mmCIF file of C-alpha atoms in Angstrom:
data_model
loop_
_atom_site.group_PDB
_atom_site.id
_atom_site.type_symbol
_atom_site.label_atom_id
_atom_site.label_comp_id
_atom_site.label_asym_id
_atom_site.label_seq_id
_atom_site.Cartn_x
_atom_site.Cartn_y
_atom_site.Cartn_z
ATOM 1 C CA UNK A 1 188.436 -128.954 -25.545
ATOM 2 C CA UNK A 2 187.361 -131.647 -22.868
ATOM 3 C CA UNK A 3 190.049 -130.803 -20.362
ATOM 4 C CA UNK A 4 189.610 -126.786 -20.914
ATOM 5 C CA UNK A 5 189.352 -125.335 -17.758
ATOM 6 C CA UNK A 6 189.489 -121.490 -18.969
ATOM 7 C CA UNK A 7 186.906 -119.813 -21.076
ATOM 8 C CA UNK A 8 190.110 -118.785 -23.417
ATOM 9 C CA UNK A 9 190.745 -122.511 -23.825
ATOM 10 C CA UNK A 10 187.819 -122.346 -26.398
ATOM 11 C CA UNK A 11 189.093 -120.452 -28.349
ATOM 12 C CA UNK A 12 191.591 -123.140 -29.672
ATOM 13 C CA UNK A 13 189.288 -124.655 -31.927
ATOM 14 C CA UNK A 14 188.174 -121.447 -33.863
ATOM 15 C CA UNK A 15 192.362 -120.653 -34.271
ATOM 16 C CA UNK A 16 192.900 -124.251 -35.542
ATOM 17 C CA UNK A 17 189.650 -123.560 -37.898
ATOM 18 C CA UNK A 18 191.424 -120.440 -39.095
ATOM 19 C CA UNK A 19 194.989 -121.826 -39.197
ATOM 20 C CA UNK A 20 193.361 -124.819 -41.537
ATOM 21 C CA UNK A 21 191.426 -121.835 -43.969
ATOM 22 C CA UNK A 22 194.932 -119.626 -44.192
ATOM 23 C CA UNK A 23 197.254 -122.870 -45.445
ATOM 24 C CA UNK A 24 194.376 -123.647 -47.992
ATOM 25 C CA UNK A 25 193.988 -120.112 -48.812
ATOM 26 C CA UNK A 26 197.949 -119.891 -49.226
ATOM 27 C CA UNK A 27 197.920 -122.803 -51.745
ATOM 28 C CA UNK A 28 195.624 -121.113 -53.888
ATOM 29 C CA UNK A 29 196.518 -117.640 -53.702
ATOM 30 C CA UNK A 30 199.525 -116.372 -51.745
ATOM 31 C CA UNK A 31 198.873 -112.843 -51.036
ATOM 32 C CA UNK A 32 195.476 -113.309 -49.233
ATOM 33 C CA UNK A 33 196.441 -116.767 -47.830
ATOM 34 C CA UNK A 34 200.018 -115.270 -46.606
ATOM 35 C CA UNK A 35 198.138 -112.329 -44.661
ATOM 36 C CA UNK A 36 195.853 -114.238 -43.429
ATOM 37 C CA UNK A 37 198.621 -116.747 -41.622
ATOM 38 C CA UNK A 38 200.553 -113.680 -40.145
ATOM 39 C CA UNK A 39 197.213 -112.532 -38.731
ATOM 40 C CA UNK A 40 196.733 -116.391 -36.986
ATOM 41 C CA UNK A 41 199.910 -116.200 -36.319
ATOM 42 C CA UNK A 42 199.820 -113.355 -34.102
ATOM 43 C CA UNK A 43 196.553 -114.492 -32.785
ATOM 44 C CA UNK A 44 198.569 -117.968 -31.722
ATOM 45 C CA UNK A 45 201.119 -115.964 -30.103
ATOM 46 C CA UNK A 46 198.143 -113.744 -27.973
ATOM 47 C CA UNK A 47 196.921 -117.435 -27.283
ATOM 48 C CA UNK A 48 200.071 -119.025 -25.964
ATOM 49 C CA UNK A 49 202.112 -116.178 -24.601
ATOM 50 C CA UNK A 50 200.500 -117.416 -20.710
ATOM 51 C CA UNK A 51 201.399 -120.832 -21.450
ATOM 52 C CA UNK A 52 204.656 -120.371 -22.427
ATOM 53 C CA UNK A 53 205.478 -118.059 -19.104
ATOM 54 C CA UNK A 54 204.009 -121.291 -17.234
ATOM 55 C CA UNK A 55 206.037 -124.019 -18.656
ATOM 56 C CA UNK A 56 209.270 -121.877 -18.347
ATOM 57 C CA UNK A 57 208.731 -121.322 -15.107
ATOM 58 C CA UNK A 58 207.396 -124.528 -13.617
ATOM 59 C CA UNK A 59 207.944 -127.194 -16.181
ATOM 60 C CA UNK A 60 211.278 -125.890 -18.145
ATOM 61 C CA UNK A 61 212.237 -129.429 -19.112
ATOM 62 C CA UNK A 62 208.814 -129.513 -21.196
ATOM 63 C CA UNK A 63 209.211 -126.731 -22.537
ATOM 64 C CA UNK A 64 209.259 -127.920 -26.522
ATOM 65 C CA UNK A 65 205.404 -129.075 -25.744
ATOM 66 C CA UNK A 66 204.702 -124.914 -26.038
ATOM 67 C CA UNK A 67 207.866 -123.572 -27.525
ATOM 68 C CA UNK A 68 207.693 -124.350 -30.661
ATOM 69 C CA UNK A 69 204.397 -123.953 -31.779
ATOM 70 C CA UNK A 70 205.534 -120.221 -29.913
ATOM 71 C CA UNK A 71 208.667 -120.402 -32.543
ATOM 72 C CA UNK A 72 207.171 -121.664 -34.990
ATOM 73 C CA UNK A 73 204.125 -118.759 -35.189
ATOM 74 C CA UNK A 74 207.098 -116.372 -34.694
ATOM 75 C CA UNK A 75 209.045 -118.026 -37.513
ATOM 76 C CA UNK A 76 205.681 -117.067 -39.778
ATOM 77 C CA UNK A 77 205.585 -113.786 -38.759
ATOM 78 C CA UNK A 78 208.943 -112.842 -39.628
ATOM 79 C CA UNK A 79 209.090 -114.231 -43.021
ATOM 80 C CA UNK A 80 205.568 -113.671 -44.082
ATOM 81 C CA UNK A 81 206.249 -110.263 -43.133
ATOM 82 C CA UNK A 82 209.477 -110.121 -45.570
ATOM 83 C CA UNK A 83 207.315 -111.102 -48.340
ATOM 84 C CA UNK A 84 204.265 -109.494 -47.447
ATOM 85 C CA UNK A 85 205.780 -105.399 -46.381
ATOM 86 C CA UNK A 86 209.540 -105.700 -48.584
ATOM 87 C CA UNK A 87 208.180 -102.165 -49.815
ATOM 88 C CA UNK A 88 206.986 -101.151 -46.370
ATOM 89 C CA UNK A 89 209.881 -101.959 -43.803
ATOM 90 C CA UNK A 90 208.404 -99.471 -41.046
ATOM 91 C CA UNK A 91 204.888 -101.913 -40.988
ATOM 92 C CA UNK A 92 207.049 -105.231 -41.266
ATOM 93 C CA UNK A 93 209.645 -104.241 -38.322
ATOM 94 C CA UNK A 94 206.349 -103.324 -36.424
ATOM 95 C CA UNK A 95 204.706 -106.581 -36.783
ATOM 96 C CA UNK A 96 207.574 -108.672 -36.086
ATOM 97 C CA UNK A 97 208.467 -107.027 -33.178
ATOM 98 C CA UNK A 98 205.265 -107.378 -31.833
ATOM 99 C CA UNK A 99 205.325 -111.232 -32.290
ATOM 100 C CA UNK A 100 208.771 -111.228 -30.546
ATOM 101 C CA UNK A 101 207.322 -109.065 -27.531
ATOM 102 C CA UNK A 102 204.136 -111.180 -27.156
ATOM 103 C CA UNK A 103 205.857 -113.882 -25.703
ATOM 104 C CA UNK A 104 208.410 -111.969 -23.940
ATOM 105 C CA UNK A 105 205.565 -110.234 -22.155
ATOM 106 C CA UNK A 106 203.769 -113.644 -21.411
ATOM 107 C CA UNK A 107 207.036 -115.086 -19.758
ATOM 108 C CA UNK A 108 207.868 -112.270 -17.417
ATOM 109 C CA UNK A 109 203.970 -111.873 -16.439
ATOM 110 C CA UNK A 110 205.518 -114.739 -14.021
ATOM 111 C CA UNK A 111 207.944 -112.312 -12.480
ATOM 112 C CA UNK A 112 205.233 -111.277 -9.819
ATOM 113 C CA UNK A 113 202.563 -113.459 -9.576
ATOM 114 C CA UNK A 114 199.499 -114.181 -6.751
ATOM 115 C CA UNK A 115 197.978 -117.892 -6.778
ATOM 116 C CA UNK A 116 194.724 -118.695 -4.764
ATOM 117 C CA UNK A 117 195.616 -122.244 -2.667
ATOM 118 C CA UNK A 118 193.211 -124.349 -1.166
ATOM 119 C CA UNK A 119 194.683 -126.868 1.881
ATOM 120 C CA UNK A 120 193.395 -128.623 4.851
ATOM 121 C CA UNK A 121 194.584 -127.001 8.360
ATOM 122 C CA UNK A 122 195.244 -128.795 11.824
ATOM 123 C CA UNK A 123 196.045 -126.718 14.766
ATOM 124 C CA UNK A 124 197.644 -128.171 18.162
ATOM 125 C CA UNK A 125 197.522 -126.781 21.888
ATOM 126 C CA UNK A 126 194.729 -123.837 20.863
ATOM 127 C CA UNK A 127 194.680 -122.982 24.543
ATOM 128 C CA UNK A 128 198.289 -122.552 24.671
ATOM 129 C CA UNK A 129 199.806 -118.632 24.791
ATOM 130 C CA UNK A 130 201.318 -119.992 20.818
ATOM 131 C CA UNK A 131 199.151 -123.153 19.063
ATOM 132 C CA UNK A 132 200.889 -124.445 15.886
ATOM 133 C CA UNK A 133 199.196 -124.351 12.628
ATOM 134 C CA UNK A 134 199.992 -127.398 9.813
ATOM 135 C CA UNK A 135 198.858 -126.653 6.687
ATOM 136 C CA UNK A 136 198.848 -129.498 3.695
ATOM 137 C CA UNK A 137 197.290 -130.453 0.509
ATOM 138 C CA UNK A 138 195.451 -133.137 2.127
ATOM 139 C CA UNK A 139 194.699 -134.839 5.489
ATOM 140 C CA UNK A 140 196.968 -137.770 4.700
ATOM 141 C CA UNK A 141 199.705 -136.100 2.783
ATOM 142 C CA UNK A 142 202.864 -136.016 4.841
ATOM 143 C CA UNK A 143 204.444 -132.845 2.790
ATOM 144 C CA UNK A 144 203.253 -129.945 4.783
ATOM 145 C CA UNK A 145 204.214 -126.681 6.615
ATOM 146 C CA UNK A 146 204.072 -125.485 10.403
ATOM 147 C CA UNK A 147 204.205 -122.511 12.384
ATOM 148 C CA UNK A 148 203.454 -120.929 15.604
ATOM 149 C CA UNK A 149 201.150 -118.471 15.882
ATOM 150 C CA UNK A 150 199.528 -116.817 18.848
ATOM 151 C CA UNK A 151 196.523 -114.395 16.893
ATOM 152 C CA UNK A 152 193.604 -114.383 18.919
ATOM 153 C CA UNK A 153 190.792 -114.305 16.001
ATOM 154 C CA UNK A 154 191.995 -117.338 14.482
ATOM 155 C CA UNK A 155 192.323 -119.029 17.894
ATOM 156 C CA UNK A 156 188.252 -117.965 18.085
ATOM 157 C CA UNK A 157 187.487 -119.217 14.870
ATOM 158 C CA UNK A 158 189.517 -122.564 15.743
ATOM 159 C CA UNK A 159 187.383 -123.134 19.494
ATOM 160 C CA UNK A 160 184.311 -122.380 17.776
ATOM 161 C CA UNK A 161 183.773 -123.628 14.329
ATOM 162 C CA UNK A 162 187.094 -126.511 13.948
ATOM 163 C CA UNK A 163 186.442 -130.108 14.126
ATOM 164 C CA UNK A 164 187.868 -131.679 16.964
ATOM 165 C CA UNK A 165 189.570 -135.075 16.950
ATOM 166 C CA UNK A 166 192.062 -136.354 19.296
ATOM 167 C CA UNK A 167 194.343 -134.101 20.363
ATOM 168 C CA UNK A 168 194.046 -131.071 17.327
ATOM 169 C CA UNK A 169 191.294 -129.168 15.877
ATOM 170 C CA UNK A 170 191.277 -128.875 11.670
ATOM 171 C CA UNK A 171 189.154 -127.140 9.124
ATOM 172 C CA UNK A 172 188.712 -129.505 5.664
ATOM 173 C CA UNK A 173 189.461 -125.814 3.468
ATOM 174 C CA UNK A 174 191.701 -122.996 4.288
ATOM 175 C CA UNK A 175 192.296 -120.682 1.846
ATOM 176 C CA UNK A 176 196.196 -119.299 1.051
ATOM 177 C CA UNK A 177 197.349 -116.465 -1.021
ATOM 178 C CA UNK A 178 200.312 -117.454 -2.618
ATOM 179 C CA UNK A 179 202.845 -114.553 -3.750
ATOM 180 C CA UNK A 180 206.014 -115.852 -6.281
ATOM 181 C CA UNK A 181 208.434 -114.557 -7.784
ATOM 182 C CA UNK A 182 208.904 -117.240 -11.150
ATOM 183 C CA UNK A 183 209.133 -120.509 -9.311
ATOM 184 C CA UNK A 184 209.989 -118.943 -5.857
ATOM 185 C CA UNK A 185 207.921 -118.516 -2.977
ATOM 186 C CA UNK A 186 207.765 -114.712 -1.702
ATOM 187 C CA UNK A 187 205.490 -114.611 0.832
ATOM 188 C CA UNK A 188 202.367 -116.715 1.932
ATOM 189 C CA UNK A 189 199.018 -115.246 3.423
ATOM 190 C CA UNK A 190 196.173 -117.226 5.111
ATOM 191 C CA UNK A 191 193.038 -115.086 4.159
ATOM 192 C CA UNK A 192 189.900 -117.312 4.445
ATOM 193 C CA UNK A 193 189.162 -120.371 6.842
ATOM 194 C CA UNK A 194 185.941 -122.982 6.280
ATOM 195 C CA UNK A 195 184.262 -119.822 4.614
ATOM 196 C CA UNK A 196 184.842 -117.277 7.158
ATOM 197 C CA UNK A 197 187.368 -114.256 6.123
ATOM 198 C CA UNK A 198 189.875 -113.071 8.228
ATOM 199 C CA UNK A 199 189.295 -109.224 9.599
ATOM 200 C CA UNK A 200 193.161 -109.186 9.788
ATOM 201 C CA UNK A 201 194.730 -111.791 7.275
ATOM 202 C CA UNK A 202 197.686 -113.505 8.565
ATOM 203 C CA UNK A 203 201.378 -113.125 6.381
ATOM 204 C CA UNK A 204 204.532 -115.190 6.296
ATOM 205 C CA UNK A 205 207.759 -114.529 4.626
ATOM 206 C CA UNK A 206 208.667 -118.391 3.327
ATOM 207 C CA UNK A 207 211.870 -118.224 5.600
ATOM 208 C CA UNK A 208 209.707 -117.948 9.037
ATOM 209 C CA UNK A 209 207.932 -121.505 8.190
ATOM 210 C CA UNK A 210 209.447 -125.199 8.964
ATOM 211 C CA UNK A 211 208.469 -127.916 6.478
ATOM 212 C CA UNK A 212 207.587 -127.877 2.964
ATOM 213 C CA UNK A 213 205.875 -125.246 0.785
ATOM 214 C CA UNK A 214 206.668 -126.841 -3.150
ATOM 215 C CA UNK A 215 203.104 -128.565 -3.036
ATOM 216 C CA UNK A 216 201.664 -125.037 -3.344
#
């Protein structure tokens, strides 16, 4: 609860709560307690489907941290269900498959995804007909990405509102819109600089930049 960073983060504690209530409940009387777990389950399953698409597709080798609470809520589902609907099959085949598709649904939410980057920006011979643009996550990190550009409102923006030192001009926060595909970089667009939006934002397929883009 200390480290949530998401309003939906909160509402681990109230699922726990409920989670605690339905095994209790289950001791003492099946029927109500066993409904009452298929219904957290499910809830567990809304709650982690997001997750689970995020450590499949960035940190696969951690995956068991997520997956099996994920299994194990699915593993509830199925045979609470048996118990629960063995006289209606129609209601029990619909509930299960609608704690299989949850996570499905949260995995391949991944498929196309947008992420809002924040980096620092230096740019080199502004005067020239092309100035390069370096973009990294901060000003001493050497993993970064370059590229020539020659569009005259950032070259404005750059002579007018940059910080000059030595021989480049940089601005502390540009802002990037990242477009993936899973884990792979589709397409990169530079939308906002030090607070000022671009009229026309500027877009780069990942094969037209030199350097690294993984620290996005």
């Amino acid at each position: 609860m200390a480290w949530s960073i998401h309003s939906k983060d909160m509402l681990y504690l109230p699922l726990w709560i409920t989670t605690i209530i339905g095994l209790i409940l289950y001791l003492v009387t099946k029927q109500i307690g066993n409904k009452i777990l298929i219904l957290v389950s499910i809830l567990w399953l809304l709650q982690l489907a997001e997750t689970l698409g995020w450590f499949l597709t960035f940190k696969p080798e951690k995956i068991a941290f997520i997956g099996l609470p994920t299994l194990a809520s699915i593993l509830i589902v199925i045979f609470g269900t048996n118990k629960e609907f063995k006289n209606r099959k129609k209601v029990g085949f619909f509930i299960k498959a609608i704690a299989l598709i949850i996570p499905i649904l949260g995995t391949f939410s991944y498929s196309y995804k947008t992420y809002d980057r924040a980096v620092f920006s230096e740019f080199y011979g502004i005067d020239n007909t092309k100035y390069k643009a370096v973009f990294k996550r901060t000003p001493s990190s050497t993993r970064q990405f370059e590229i020539d550009l020659s569009v005259n409102e950032l070259r404005d923006l750059v002579k007018n509102k940059a910080t000059f030192v030595a021989n480049h001009h940089y601005f502390p926060n540009a802002r990037l819109k990242v477009n993936m595909r899973f884990s792979k970089i589709n397409e990169i667009e530079l939308y906002q600089i030090e607070g000022y939006e671009l009229e026309q934002p500027i877009k780069w397929k990942i094969d037209e930049l030199s350097g690294e883009t993984e620290f996005l």
